[in-house]
Amino acid sequence: MNPGTSETIDGYLFDVYPSADGVVVWLLSTTGRRYRCLAPFTPSFFLHLSDFDAKRALLLGAQCPARVSFNRTTHTEIYSGESWDVLQVFVHNPLQFKKVVWYYERFFPHFAFFNSDVLVPQLFLYETGLFPLARGEYVIDEQNHLLTWTINDAREAMDYSLPPLSILWLRDANSFVPPKYRKYVQLEVSYDGRTYALEQHNPREVLETLNWHLHRSDPDVLITEYGDSILLPHITGLAQQLNVPLLLNRDPHAGYATTRESSFFQYGKIVHKDGAFELAGRWHLDEKNSFTLGEADLEGVFELTRLTQIPVQRQARASIGTSMSSMQLSWAYRNNVLIPAKKREPEEFKPASTLMLADRGGLIYNPPLGYHEEVAELDFVSMYPTIMVERNVSPETVNCRCCRNERVPELGYTICEKREGVIPATLRAVVERRSHYKRLKKLNRGKNEAEFRKYDHRQNALKWMLVSCFGYLGYKNARFGKIEAHEAVNAFSRDAILRAKEVAERGGFRMLHAIIDCVWLKKSGATEHDYEELATEIGKQAGIDISLEGIYRWILFPASKQDPVITTANRYVGWYRHDDIKIRGIESRRRDVPQFIKTMQQAMLDHMAAAQNVAEVQAMLPELLMIARNHIAVLRSGKANPMELVLRRHISKEPDEYENNSISAVVSKMVKAMGVSLAPGEMIEFIILDQSGTRKPEKAKPLALYAFEDGYDIEQYTEFALKAVETLLFPLGYDVGRLKVELGVGAPRKAGRRVVPQDRGRVGVQTFQIPLFASVGEP
Amino acid sequence: MSMGGHGAHGRYPPPPAPHSSLARPVLQAEELVQRFSRPPGKVYLLYGDRPVFDLSMNIASAMLAEGGHVVVADGGNRFNAHAVIRFAQYGKRNPDDFLRRIFVSRSFTCYQMEQTIVNRLPEVCRKQQANTVLILGLLDTFYDEQAPFREVRQILVRVLATLHELKRAGVSLLLACTDRQVLPEERNILFTTVKARADRVYRLDVRPEVSRLILEQEELSTPIIHRSGNEVPPAKGGDRYGTYRTDLHEHHRQRDRQLVEVPAGTPQGRPGTLR
Ligand SMILES: [Zn+2]
């Protein structure tokens, strides 16, 4: 090649997607120019076959739907650590990669395939070591072929620059209910600080105006609400119908990459996921279909995309499991480890006696019911990820074939001493990055708001990875997962809590409550310094850092919903001495509780901020009852804002599959009758009109059909309100029955809850089971 | 030994009804247990309403009471250790002893189920000298739509081949599963296949007034493995399965009619596969 014809671009890797001759790579230069380049790339997968079958595979190449070539090589099998002879199959048209895999799947069983179900852009990035948003010097020729590059950046870097991006927002101007519930959408676009309504007279004009805005702003990013499920499918469908070529894609040669919506079991729950609508040369991000975008903004998406090597559009829509999996795949590539196409490592056969020991979750001590003072909370810092990283817990290291040390407490499983597992190897970076960003966030608090937010977003994106990494280890479809690894983590965590308890009790502290990685301790007159010292000692003994969250002025462990004399784990509220409130599991924090009820309970809690101890809480009783009375009076007058009475539920079945007459059944059938399709796992929003169904047979109305004259079920909402008041006042002697009398709300029901005196709760030991596996076909 | 009073669902099953309107014999569970335990070497299918799993746990416990070892491959998270404990306590036996002699592995995907049965089960049976195997919810993981039907059928062929191989080695296998219609429709053929390959088929019919165990199918004279090894008809359009179409275990059956040691945990630990 003539060196004079090449150009060096100082810029960022913006996007990668497959084409017939390799992959299309988009670059954004630091000067603001965009380049579409072509990088030659031949993706490959591996077959582990007998010699005879390997010969057959070569012969079968002749009839293959795309040109293939072969290479015999050796790679490492992850569980045994052995070198395996494998046949590498190169696919010369990356667009046909899947087809070629399918072709071979007709001849060989699933366990012969490795690295065969990874997407081509990711294969390209793993093999080249490139990553989205990598800053570097990229050399291209006159035909825009990407020739070579020098990366002045690293995937591990925590201080990195990002390209300036232009953004265009596209949304339905009426955001009151999601567009799927409406017959018409009124589009508006925003960019450069201005918003334009697309109010043309006919669809063609709307499309042409949209094109004009796209042309004028040429955005790098298109951010929508419901773009995946409604807007873009609808707009592009219309464009096809009216024969108006749209400028959504920056790449005129490429189509749109779409996937279908799906409902599936995850961690024992049915969840719904919208399809995706991805663009070429421009990112489409749907705010309503991106967990990371919602939790951690663009900054969080960028942090993950660099780390996971999943291109931005896919990363924004990816589950946390997919993100973790990608880091593991990348590790596998770097270490020449084969990636099985199907997860198939089963549980080892073990005696039922061991199974019963192993099958327990984290440790839980139920708290004593009621209000308590002088209680401190200590949290183990990232307990599960720390255990995995520090103890080297990974599918291939637990009960490895090379060592014998029975290192896992109670269970006696062995942990490999010879190699670091894929889980710790990939998780370590996440743990370190998060603590680094948390430090920087703290440094910038109150000084530099933009920096503070940036680091907060980054650490938040990583937080969800750390929160989920443990569950994912046991998830049935996790690429590298194994039950024994999951059990080992639980065993280590139980051990840590037990050690914390021992150390605390030796120091004269009483353990009131413990949940997996947090403990609540009490000692009369103990100071912050005392607790800090205790934390240091526990950290030393347990091998995991534990930090003082704070000392409570008062903390309430409310009664369980099922049984008024006991409490449940992870349901509490309290004010810290440092003026922060912590709420878990009670109404004001629950998604399934109407806003009105939350507001009322929050008003009571805000009032309780002034109480310095339990006696002062008790003295506030008349004022607290007054707050409740005022809210309930509004509710009973019929003048509550119905928008604050909206309830949200995830449906578990298709509307037609409901056989009962529950509210979910009634509402989802009404939604379906509107012509809106609902899939299991999707959310419905509704207002209860008559829970009993005696006055109004429809019981409830979906928000989209609701009119103010429909009213609401006063008694039912009063009941919700009374329950929320009871949560706070039950230990002070007020159950729903007594509240009704006190607040003058009708006659008390027969089945009023017994009022028990404070602190009669039981401290019991029980284990907590995190729902782990999606049970297939469970009703 | 009596099966009465152990299960969560009361008596299993009621005394045999006089043969009248019933074309099929109604049996007591004792009969099933006795037939199943001696002589060894059979594949029984027990299906029906959900309590099939309770009944299966009781059958396993009865085998433990006789002093042997039992191996359980669980495909539907159905194993219930508490049922074993209750059974032992009822018979004034030591529950810990029972729990130490029953070996369990749970699978959550059909790929794991295959690996468990094909590559791990023969080894654990030999190591523990267990000649009773319980397979709970064999097909539960096969109904997962994420696994392509074509693949699932091939897996079933390999799994059934191993089960019958174990039978030849003198192991008695009880396959327990619920009776259910699955979607998509085509996957119902999986159950039909399992049923057709069982030596005896029992159906548990639980009703509020009376529960019955019905013998639906007695010992068939069908050969265990056809030379083609391909009981499941190929999909429309005639996919070819290449060398995997033929009986996978032919080589070691020909050798000595004994099981061949399969190294633990080698995902590719299939005789004949070169490494
Ligand atoms: Zn080792």
JSON list of N, CA and C in Angstrom, two decimals, chain A residues 311-332:
[
{"chain": "A", "resi": 311, "resn": "PRO", "atom": "N", "xyz": [-21.09, -3.49, 22.21]},
{"chain": "A", "resi": 311, "resn": "PRO", "atom": "CA", "xyz": [-21.37, -2.20, 21.59]},
{"chain": "A", "resi": 311, "resn": "PRO", "atom": "C", "xyz": [-22.52, -1.46, 22.31]},
{"chain": "A", "resi": 312, "resn": "VAL", "atom": "N", "xyz": [-22.45, -0.14, 22.27]},
{"chain": "A", "resi": 312, "resn": "VAL", "atom": "CA", "xyz": [-23.31, 0.70, 23.11]},
{"chain": "A", "resi": 312, "resn": "VAL", "atom": "C", "xyz": [-24.80, 0.36, 23.02]},
{"chain": "A", "resi": 313, "resn": "GLN", "atom": "N", "xyz": [-25.34, 0.21, 21.80]},
{"chain": "A", "resi": 313, "resn": "GLN", "atom": "CA", "xyz": [-26.79, -0.01, 21.70]},
{"chain": "A", "resi": 313, "resn": "GLN", "atom": "C", "xyz": [-27.20, -1.30, 22.38]},
{"chain": "A", "resi": 314, "resn": "ARG", "atom": "N", "xyz": [-26.37, -2.32, 22.25]},
{"chain": "A", "resi": 314, "resn": "ARG", "atom": "CA", "xyz": [-26.71, -3.59, 22.87]},
{"chain": "A", "resi": 314, "resn": "ARG", "atom": "C", "xyz": [-26.49, -3.51, 24.38]},
{"chain": "A", "resi": 315, "resn": "GLN", "atom": "N", "xyz": [-25.42, -2.85, 24.77]},
{"chain": "A", "resi": 315, "resn": "GLN", "atom": "CA", "xyz": [-25.12, -2.72, 26.19]},
{"chain": "A", "resi": 315, "resn": "GLN", "atom": "C", "xyz": [-26.26, -2.02, 26.94]},
{"chain": "A", "resi": 316, "resn": "ALA", "atom": "N", "xyz": [-26.79, -0.97, 26.31]},
{"chain": "A", "resi": 316, "resn": "ALA", "atom": "CA", "xyz": [-27.85, -0.21, 26.98]},
{"chain": "A", "resi": 316, "resn": "ALA", "atom": "C", "xyz": [-29.05, -1.10, 27.26]},
{"chain": "A", "resi": 317, "resn": "ARG", "atom": "N", "xyz": [-29.29, -2.08, 26.41]},
{"chain": "A", "resi": 317, "resn": "ARG", "atom": "CA", "xyz": [-30.46, -2.96, 26.58]},
{"chain": "A", "resi": 317, "resn": "ARG", "atom": "C", "xyz": [-30.12, -4.25, 27.30]},
{"chain": "A", "resi": 318, "resn": "ALA", "atom": "N", "xyz": [-28.84, -4.47, 27.54]},
{"chain": "A", "resi": 318, "resn": "ALA", "atom": "CA", "xyz": [-28.42, -5.78, 28.06]},
{"chain": "A", "resi": 318, "resn": "ALA", "atom": "C", "xyz": [-28.79, -5.95, 29.53]},
{"chain": "A", "resi": 319, "resn": "SER", "atom": "N", "xyz": [-29.09, -7.17, 29.89]},
{"chain": "A", "resi": 319, "resn": "SER", "atom": "CA", "xyz": [-29.29, -7.48, 31.30]},
{"chain": "A", "resi": 319, "resn": "SER", "atom": "C", "xyz": [-27.93, -7.48, 31.98]},
{"chain": "A", "resi": 320, "resn": "ILE", "atom": "N", "xyz": [-27.95, -7.43, 33.28]},
{"chain": "A", "resi": 320, "resn": "ILE", "atom": "CA", "xyz": [-26.69, -7.44, 34.02]},
{"chain": "A", "resi": 320, "resn": "ILE", "atom": "C", "xyz": [-25.97, -8.77, 33.76]},
{"chain": "A", "resi": 321, "resn": "GLY", "atom": "N", "xyz": [-26.75, -9.84, 33.63]},
{"chain": "A", "resi": 321, "resn": "GLY", "atom": "CA", "xyz": [-26.17, -11.14, 33.35]},
{"chain": "A", "resi": 321, "resn": "GLY", "atom": "C", "xyz": [-25.40, -11.14, 32.03]},
{"chain": "A", "resi": 322, "resn": "THR", "atom": "N", "xyz": [-25.97, -10.53, 31.00]},
{"chain": "A", "resi": 322, "resn": "THR", "atom": "CA", "xyz": [-25.31, -10.46, 29.70]},
{"chain": "A", "resi": 322, "resn": "THR", "atom": "C", "xyz": [-24.00, -9.68, 29.81]},
{"chain": "A", "resi": 323, "resn": "SER", "atom": "N", "xyz": [-24.03, -8.61, 30.59]},
{"chain": "A", "resi": 323, "resn": "SER", "atom": "CA", "xyz": [-22.82, -7.79, 30.75]},
{"chain": "A", "resi": 323, "resn": "SER", "atom": "C", "xyz": [-21.73, -8.59, 31.44]},
{"chain": "A", "resi": 324, "resn": "MET", "atom": "N", "xyz": [-22.11, -9.30, 32.51]},
{"chain": "A", "resi": 324, "resn": "MET", "atom": "CA", "xyz": [-21.10, -10.08, 33.22]},
{"chain": "A", "resi": 324, "resn": "MET", "atom": "C", "xyz": [-20.56, -11.18, 32.33]},
{"chain": "A", "resi": 325, "resn": "SER", "atom": "N", "xyz": [-21.51, -11.80, 31.61]},
{"chain": "A", "resi": 325, "resn": "SER", "atom": "CA", "xyz": [-21.13, -12.88, 30.72]},
{"chain": "A", "resi": 325, "resn": "SER", "atom": "C", "xyz": [-20.11, -12.39, 29.70]},
{"chain": "A", "resi": 326, "resn": "SER", "atom": "N", "xyz": [-20.29, -11.19, 29.16]},
{"chain": "A", "resi": 326, "resn": "SER", "atom": "CA", "xyz": [-19.39, -10.69, 28.14]},
{"chain": "A", "resi": 326, "resn": "SER", "atom": "C", "xyz": [-17.97, -10.51, 28.70]},
{"chain": "A", "resi": 327, "resn": "MET", "atom": "N", "xyz": [-17.88, -10.05, 29.92]},
{"chain": "A", "resi": 327, "resn": "MET", "atom": "CA", "xyz": [-16.54, -9.91, 30.50]},
{"chain": "A", "resi": 327, "resn": "MET", "atom": "C", "xyz": [-15.86, -11.28, 30.63]},
{"chain": "A", "resi": 328, "resn": "GLN", "atom": "N", "xyz": [-16.69, -12.28, 30.95]},
{"chain": "A", "resi": 328, "resn": "GLN", "atom": "CA", "xyz": [-16.15, -13.64, 31.08]},
{"chain": "A", "resi": 328, "resn": "GLN", "atom": "C", "xyz": [-15.72, -14.19, 29.72]},
{"chain": "A", "resi": 329, "resn": "LEU", "atom": "N", "xyz": [-16.53, -13.89, 28.68]},
{"chain": "A", "resi": 329, "resn": "LEU", "atom": "CA", "xyz": [-16.18, -14.36, 27.34]},
{"chain": "A", "resi": 329, "resn": "LEU", "atom": "C", "xyz": [-14.86, -13.73, 26.89]},
{"chain": "A", "resi": 330, "resn": "SER", "atom": "N", "xyz": [-14.73, -12.44, 27.18]},
{"chain": "A", "resi": 330, "resn": "SER", "atom": "CA", "xyz": [-13.52, -11.74, 26.79]},
{"chain": "A", "resi": 330, "resn": "SER", "atom": "C", "xyz": [-12.30, -12.36, 27.50]},
{"chain": "A", "resi": 331, "resn": "TRP", "atom": "N", "xyz": [-12.49, -12.66, 28.77]},
{"chain": "A", "resi": 331, "resn": "TRP", "atom": "CA", "xyz": [-11.43, -13.33, 29.54]},
{"chain": "A", "resi": 331, "resn": "TRP", "atom": "C", "xyz": [-11.07, -14.67, 28.88]},
{"chain": "A", "resi": 332, "resn": "ALA", "atom": "N", "xyz": [-12.12, -15.41, 28.47]},
{"chain": "A", "resi": 332, "resn": "ALA", "atom": "CA", "xyz": [-11.90, -16.71, 27.85]},
{"chain": "A", "resi": 332, "resn": "ALA", "atom": "C", "xyz": [-11.07, -16.55, 26.58]}
]
